[in-house]
Tab-separated table of C-alpha atoms in Angstrom:
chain	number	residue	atom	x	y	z
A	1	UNK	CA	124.918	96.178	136.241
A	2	UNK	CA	121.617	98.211	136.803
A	3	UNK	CA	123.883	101.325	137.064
A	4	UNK	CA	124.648	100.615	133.854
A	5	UNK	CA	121.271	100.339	132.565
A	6	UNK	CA	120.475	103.447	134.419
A	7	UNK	CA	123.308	105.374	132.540
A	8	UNK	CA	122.501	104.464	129.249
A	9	UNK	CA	118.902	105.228	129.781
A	10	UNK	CA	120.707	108.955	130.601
A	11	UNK	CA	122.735	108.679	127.790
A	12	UNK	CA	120.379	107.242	125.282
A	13	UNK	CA	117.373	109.263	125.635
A	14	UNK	CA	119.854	112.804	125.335
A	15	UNK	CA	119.190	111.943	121.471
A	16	UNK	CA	116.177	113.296	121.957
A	17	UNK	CA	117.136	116.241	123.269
A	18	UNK	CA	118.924	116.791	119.701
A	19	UNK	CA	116.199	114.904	117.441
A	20	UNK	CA	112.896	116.797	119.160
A	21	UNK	CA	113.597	120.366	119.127
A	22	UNK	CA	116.494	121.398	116.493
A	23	UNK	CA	115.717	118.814	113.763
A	24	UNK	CA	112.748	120.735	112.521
A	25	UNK	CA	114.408	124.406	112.915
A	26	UNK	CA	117.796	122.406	111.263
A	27	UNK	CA	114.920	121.291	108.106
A	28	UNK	CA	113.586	124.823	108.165
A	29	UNK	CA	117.299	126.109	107.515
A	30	UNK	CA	117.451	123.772	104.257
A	31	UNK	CA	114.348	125.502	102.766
A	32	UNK	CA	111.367	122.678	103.875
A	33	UNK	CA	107.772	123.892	104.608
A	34	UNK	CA	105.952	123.495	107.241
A	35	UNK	CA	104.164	120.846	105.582
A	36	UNK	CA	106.998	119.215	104.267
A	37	UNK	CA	108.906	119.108	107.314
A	38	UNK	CA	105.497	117.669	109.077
A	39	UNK	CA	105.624	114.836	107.063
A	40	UNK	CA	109.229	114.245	106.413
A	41	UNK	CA	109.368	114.524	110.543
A	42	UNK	CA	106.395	111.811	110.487
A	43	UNK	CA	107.845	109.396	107.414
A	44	UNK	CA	110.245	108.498	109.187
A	45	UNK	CA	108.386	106.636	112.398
A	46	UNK	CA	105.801	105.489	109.585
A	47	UNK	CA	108.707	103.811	107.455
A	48	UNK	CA	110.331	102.223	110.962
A	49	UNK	CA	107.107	101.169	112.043
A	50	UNK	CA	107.612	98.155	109.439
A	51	UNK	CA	111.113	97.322	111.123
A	52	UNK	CA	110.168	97.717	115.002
A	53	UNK	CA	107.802	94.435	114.659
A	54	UNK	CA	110.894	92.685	112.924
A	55	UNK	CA	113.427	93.909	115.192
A	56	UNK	CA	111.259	92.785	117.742
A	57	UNK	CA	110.818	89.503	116.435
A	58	UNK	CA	114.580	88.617	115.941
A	59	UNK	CA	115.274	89.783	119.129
A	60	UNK	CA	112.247	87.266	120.590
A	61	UNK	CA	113.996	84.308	118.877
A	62	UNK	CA	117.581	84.865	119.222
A	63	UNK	CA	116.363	85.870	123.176
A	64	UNK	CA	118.727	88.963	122.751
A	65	UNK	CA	118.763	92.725	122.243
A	66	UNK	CA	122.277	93.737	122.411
A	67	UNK	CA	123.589	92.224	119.207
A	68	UNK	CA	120.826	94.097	117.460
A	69	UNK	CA	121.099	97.305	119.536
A	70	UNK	CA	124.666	97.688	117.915
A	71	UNK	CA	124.280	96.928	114.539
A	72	UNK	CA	121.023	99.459	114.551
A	73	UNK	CA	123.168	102.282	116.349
A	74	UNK	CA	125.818	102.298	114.279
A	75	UNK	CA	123.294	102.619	110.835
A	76	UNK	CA	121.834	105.687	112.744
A	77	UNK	CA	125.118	107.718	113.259
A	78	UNK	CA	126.006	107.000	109.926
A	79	UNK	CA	122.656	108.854	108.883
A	80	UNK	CA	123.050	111.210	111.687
A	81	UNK	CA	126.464	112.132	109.917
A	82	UNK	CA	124.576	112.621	106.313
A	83	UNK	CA	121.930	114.595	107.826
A	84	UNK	CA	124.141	117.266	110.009
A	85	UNK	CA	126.748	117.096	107.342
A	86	UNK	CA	124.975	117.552	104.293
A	87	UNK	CA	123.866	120.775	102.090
A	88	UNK	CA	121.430	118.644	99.957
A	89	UNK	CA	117.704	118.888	100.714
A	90	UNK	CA	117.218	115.462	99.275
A	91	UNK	CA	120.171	114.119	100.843
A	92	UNK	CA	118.667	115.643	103.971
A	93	UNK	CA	115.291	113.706	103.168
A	94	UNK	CA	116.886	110.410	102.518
A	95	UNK	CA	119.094	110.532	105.713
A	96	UNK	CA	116.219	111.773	108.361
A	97	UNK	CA	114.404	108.766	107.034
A	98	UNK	CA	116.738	106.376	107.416
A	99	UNK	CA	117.575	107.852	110.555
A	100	UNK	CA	114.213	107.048	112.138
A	101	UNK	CA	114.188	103.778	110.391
A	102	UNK	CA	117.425	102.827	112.609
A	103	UNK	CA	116.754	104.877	115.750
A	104	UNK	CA	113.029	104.044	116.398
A	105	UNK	CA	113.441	100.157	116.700
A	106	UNK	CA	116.143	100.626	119.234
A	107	UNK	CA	113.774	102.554	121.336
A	108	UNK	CA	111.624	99.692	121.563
A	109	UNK	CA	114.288	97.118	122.262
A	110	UNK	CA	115.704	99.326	124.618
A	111	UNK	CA	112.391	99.477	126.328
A	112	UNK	CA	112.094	95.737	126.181
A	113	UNK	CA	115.456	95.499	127.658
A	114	UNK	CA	114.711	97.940	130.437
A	115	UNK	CA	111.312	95.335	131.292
A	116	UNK	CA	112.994	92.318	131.111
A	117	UNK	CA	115.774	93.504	133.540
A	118	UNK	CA	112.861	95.724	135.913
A	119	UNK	CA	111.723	92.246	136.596
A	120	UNK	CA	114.783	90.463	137.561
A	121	UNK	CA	115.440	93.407	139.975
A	122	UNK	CA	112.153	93.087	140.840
A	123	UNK	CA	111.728	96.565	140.405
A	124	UNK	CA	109.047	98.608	137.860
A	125	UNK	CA	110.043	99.424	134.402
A	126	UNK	CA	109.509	103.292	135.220
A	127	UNK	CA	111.682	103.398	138.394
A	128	UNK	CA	114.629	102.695	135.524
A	129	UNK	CA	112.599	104.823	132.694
A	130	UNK	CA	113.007	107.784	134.690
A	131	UNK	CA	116.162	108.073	134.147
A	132	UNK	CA	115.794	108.558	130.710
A	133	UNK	CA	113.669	111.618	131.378
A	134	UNK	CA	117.152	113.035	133.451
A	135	UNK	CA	119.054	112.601	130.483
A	136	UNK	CA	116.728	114.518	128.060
A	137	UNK	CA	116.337	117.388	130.826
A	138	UNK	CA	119.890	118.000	131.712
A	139	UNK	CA	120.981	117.937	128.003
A	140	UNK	CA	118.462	120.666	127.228
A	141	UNK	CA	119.221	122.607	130.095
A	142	UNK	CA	123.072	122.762	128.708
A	143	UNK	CA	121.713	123.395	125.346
A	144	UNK	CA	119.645	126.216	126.071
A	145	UNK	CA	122.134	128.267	127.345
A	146	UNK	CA	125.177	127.334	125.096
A	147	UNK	CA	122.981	126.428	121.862
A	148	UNK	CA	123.269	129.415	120.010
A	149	UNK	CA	126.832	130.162	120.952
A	150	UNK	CA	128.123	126.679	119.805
A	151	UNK	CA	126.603	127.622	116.478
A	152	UNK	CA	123.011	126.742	116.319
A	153	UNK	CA	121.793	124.638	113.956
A	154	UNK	CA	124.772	124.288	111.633
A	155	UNK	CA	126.589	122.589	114.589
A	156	UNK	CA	124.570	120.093	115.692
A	157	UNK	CA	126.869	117.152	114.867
A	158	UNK	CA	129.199	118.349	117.525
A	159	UNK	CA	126.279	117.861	120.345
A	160	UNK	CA	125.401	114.626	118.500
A	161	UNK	CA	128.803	113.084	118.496
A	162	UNK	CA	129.222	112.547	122.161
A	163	UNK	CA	126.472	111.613	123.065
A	164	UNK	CA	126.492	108.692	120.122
A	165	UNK	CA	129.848	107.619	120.931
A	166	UNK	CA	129.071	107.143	124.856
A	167	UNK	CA	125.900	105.166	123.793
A	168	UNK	CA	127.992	103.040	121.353
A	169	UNK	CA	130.582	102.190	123.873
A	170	UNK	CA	127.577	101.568	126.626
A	171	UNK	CA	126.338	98.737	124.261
A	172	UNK	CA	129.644	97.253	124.000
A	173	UNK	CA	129.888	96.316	127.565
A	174	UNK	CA	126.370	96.203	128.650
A	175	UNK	CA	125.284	92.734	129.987
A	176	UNK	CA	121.766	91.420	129.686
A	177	UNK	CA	119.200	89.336	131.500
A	178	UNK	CA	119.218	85.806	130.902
A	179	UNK	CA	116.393	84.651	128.708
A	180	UNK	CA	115.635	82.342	131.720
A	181	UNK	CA	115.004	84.879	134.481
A	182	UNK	CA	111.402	84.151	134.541
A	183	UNK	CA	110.206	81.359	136.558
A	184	UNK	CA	108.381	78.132	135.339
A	185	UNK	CA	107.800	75.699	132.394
A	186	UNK	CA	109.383	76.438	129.260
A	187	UNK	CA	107.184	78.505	126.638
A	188	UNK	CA	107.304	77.761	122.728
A	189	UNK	CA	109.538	80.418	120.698
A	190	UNK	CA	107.779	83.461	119.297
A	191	UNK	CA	106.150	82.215	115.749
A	192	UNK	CA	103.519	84.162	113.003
A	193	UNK	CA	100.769	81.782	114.361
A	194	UNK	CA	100.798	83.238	117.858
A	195	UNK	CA	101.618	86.477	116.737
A	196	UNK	CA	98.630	86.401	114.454
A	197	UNK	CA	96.350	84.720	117.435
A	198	UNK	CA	97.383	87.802	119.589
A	199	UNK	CA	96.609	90.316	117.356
A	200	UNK	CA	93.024	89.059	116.514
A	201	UNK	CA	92.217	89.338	120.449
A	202	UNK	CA	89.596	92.072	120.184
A	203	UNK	CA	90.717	93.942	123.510
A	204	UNK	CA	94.479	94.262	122.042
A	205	UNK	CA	92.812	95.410	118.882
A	206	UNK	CA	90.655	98.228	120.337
A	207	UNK	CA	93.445	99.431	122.886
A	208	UNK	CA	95.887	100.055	119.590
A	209	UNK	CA	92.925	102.163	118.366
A	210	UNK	CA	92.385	104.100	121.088
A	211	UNK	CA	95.950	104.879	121.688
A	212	UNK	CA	96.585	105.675	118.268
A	213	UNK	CA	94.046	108.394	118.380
A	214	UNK	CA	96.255	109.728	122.155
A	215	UNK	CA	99.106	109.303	119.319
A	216	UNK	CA	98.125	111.297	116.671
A	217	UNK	CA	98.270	114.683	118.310
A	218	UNK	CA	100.905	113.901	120.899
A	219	UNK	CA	103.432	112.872	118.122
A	220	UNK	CA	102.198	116.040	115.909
A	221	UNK	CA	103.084	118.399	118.952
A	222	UNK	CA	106.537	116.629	118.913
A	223	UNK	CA	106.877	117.595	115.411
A	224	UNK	CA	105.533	120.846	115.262
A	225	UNK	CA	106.266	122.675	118.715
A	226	UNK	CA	109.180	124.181	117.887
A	227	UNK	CA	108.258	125.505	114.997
A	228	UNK	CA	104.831	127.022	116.320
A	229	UNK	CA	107.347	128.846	119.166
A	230	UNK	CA	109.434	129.841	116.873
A	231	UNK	CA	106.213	131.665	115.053
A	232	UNK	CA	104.875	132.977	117.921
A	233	UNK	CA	108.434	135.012	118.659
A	234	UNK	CA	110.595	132.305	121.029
A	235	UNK	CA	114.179	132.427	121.086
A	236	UNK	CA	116.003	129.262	120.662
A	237	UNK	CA	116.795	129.458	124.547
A	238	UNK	CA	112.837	129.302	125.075
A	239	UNK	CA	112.565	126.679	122.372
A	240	UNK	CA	115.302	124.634	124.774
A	241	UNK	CA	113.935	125.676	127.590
A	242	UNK	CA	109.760	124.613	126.620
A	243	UNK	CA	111.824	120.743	126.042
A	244	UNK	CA	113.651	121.112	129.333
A	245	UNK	CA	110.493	121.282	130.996
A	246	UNK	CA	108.742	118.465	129.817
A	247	UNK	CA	111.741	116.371	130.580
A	248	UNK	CA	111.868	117.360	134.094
A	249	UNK	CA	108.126	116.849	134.139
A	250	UNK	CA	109.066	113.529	132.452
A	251	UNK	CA	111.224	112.494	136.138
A	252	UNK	CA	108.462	113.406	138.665
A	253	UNK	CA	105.990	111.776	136.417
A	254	UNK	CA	107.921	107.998	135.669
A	255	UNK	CA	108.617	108.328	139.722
A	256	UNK	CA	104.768	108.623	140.374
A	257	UNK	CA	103.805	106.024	137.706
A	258	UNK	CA	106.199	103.905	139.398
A	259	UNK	CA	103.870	103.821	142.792
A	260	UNK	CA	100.624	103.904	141.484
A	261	UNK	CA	100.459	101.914	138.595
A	262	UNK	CA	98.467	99.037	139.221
A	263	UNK	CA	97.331	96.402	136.793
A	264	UNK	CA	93.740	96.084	137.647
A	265	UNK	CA	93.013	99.699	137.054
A	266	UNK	CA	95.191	100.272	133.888
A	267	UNK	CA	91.677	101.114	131.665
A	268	UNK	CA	90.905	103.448	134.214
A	269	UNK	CA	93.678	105.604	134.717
A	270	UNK	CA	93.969	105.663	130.605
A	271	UNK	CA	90.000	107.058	130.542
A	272	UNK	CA	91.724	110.312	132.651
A	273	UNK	CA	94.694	110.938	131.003
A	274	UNK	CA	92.572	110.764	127.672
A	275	UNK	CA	90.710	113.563	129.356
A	276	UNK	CA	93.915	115.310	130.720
A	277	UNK	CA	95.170	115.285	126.827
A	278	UNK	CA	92.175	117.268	126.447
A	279	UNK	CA	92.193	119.646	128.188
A	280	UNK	CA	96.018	120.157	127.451
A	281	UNK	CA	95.229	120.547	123.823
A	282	UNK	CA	92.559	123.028	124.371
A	283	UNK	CA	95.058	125.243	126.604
A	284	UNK	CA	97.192	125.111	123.844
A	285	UNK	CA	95.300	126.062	120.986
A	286	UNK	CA	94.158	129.750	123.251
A	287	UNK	CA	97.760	130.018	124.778
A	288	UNK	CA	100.052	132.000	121.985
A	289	UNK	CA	102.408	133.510	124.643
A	290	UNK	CA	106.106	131.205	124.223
A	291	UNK	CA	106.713	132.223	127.924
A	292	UNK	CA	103.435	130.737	129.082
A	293	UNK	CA	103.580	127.136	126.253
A	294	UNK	CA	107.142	126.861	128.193
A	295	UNK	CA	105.025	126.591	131.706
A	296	UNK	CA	102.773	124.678	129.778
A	297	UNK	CA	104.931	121.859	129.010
A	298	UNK	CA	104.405	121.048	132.849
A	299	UNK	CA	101.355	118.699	131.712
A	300	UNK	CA	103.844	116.413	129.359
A	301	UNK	CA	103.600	114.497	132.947
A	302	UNK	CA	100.068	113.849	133.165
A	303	UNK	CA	99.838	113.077	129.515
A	304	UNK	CA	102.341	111.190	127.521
A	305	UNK	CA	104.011	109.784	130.503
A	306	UNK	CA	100.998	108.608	131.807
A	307	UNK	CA	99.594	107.210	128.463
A	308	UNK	CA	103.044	105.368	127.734
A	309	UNK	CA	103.607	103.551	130.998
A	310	UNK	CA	100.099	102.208	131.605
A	311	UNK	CA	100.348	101.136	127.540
A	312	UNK	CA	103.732	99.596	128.254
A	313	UNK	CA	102.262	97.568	131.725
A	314	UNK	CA	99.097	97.049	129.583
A	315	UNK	CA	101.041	95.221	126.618
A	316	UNK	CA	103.298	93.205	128.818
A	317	UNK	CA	100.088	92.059	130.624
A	318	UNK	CA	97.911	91.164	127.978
A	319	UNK	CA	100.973	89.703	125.759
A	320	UNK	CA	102.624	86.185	126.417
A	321	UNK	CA	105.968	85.955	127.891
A	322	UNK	CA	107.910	85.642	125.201
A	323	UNK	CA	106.807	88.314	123.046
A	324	UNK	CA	107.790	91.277	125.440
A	325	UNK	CA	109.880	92.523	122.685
A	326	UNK	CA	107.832	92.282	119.584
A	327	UNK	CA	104.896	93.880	121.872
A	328	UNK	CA	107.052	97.069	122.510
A	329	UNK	CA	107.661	97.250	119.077
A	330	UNK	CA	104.203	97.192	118.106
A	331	UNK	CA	103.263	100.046	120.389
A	332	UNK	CA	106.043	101.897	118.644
A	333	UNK	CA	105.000	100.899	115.213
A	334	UNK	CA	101.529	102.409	116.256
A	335	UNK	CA	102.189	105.702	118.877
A	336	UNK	CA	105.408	106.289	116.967
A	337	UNK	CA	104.893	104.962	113.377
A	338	UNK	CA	100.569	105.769	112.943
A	339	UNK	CA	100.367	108.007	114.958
A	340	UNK	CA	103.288	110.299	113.963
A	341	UNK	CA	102.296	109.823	109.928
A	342	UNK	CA	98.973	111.389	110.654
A	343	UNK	CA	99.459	113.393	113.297
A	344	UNK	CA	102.370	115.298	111.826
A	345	UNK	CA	101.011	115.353	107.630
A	346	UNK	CA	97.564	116.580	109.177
A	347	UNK	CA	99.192	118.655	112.050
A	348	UNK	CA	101.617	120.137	109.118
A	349	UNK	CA	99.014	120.581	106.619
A	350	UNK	CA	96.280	122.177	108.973
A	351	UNK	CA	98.892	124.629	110.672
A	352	UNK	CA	99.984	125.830	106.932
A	353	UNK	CA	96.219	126.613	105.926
A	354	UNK	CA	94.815	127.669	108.738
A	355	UNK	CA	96.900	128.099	111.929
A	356	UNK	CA	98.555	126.489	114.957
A	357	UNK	CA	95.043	127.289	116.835
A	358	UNK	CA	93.363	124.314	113.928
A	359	UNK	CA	96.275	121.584	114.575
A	360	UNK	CA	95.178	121.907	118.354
A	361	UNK	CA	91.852	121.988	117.888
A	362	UNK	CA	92.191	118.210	115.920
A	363	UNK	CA	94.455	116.838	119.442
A	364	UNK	CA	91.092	118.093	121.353
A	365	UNK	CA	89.086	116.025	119.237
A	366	UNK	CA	91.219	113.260	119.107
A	367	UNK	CA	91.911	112.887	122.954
A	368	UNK	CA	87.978	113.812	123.344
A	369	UNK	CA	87.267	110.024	120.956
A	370	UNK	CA	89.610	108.535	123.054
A	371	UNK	CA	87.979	109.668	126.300
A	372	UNK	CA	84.651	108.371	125.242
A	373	UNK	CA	86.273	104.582	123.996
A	374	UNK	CA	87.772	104.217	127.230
A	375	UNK	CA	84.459	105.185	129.164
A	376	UNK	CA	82.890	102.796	126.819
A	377	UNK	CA	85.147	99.872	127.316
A	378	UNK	CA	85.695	100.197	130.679
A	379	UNK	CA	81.998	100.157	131.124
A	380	UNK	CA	81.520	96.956	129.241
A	381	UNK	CA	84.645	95.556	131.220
A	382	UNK	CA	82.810	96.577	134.161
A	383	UNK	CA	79.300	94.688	133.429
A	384	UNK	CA	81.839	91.318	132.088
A	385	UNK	CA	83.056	91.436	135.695
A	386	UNK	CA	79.976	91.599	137.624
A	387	UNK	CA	78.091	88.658	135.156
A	388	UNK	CA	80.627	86.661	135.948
A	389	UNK	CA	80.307	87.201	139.249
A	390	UNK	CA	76.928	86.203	139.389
């Protein structure tokens, strides 16, 4: 069934190509701010955050994600439906909420899913990933050139549908792993004690810091990118097109993780891509040319796909067995939840008062902190090894 798996990571992930781009130009069209749509963009994730780690949980101790993949997928086209159907701005508000609330958490089982069955394949969870990335790039690259003549914003529930429906009927027949796939003596069931052990383990602890501050002005150039195009002249085709990119960046990049990735150096290869986010942030904040941000969009590779499979290897490394599902989730709840609350209110906020160049300038500080706590705990992991050495 891994052709399965392989189609609804195609499938699943063309969502995004809807959610990312057109959902803040769609909030625009119902009169929200910049600010507003920042944090309405960024409530959402923060709201869901609280139902990943549950979602995670049930799926831990019922040793299933299917069940719970339906029942979430079918709350989220019902708020789709509100939110591409409606005329009300606060019916708008209520339903992009509730949207994230329903989508987010399937994300993370989905991700759990896709680890759980990597290993029985024996294969790596971005070899299947990747195709994820395909799905998002292809459905952008159709977009951008038929976006505007299928009626823009105002039609959006039309490139929704199908793409809901064919994920729907994907989770109806998908089959997955058996909870006994991994070799050796029984492990006790996921409980709060060990949940509560895990999370006091100072290395787990300072790696959701760290990350969170990679989060905060990735998730805020989700948010925002299309509008800051969109003010520096792009057409909706260039919007489209800026997306397409990093998806197609998003393939080469899960294909390279896939060969390189290896646990031992994990801290390392997070201290450069905290350094790549950089430097990415401080082309962005000079670059005001739509044509050139488009190009740009090249370096989504180095960055966020970098930064979320060595977090993903990292979690189900340092996590026990049997809580490979609540530890996705909590990587959500903090790169998607965290993360996306303050990076899109501040993002929002500082772009209103004092331009894109300022909302930048904060992801260059960010990924700078988060360059100099990796250094800093890689160096200390480095001195633990050679003590104990001697």
């Amino acid at each position: 069934m891994r052709w399965l798996l392989n189609l609804l990571q195609v499938v699943f992930y063309s969502t995004n190509a809807i959610l990312l781009p057109y959902l803040p130009l769609l909030l625009q069209a119902h009169g929200f701010s910049s600010l507003e749509t920042g944090t309405l963009l960024t409530m959402g994730p923060f709201l869901a955050m609280f139902a990943q780690p549950i979602a995670g949980m049930l799926s831990d101790r019922i040793k299933s994600t299917r069940p719970l993949l339906i029942v979430l997928w079918l709350f989220m086209g019902v708020s789709a439906y509100l939110l591409f159907m409606t005329e009300s701005r606060s019916i708008a508000a209520v339903s992009l909420v509730a949207l994230y609330i329903f989508y987010l958490p399937a994300v993370s089982l989905l991700d759990a899913l896709t680890v759980k069955s990597a290993l029985q394949w024996k294969a790596s969870y971005s070899s299947v990933r990747l195709w994820g990335s395909v799905g998002f790039m292809l459905t952008l690259v159709v977009l951008g050139q038929r976006f505007d003549a299928w009626g823009g914003v105002q039609s959006l529930i039309w490139m929704f549908s199908p793409i809901w429906i064919s994920v729907f009927l994907i989770f109806l027949f998908l089959q997955e792993p058996k909870g006994d796939i991994i070799s050796g003596p029984a492990e006790p069931a996921l409980n709060l004690k060990m949940l509560r052990q895990t999370l006091a383990n100072p290395s787990i602890f300072i790696f959701f810091i760290l990350i969170f501050l990679l989060a905060m002005p990735h998730r805020m150039n989700d948010t925002l990118l299309s509008l800051h195009m969109q003010h520096l002249g792009a057409s909706a085709s260039q919007i489209s097109w800026a997306w397409a990119v990093a998806g197609a960046s998003e393939i080469v990049g899960f294909y390279i993780m896939a060969r390189i990735v290896r646990k031992s150096r994990i801290v390392n290869m997070l201290t450069i891509v905290a350094l790549l986010y950089a430097i990415r942030w401080v082309l962005y904040m000079f670059i005001t040319d739509p044509g050139a941000i488009v190009i740009l969009q090249i370096t989504h590779m180095f960055t966020y796909v970098a930064v979320w499979v060595l977090a993903i290897e990292y979690i189900a490394m340092s996590l026990p067995r049997q809580m490979v599902a609540t530890g996705q989730a909590l990587l959500s709840m903090v790169f998607l939840g965290l993360g996306g609350l303050a990076g899109g209110s501040l993002g929002g906020g500082l772009q209103e008062k004092f331009g894109e160049a300022s909302m930048y300038g904060m992801g260059v500080v960010c990924a700078t902190l988060a360059f100099i706590g990796f250094c800093v705990w890689n160096r200390r992991r480095s001195q633990k090894t050679e003590s104990a050495r001697v």
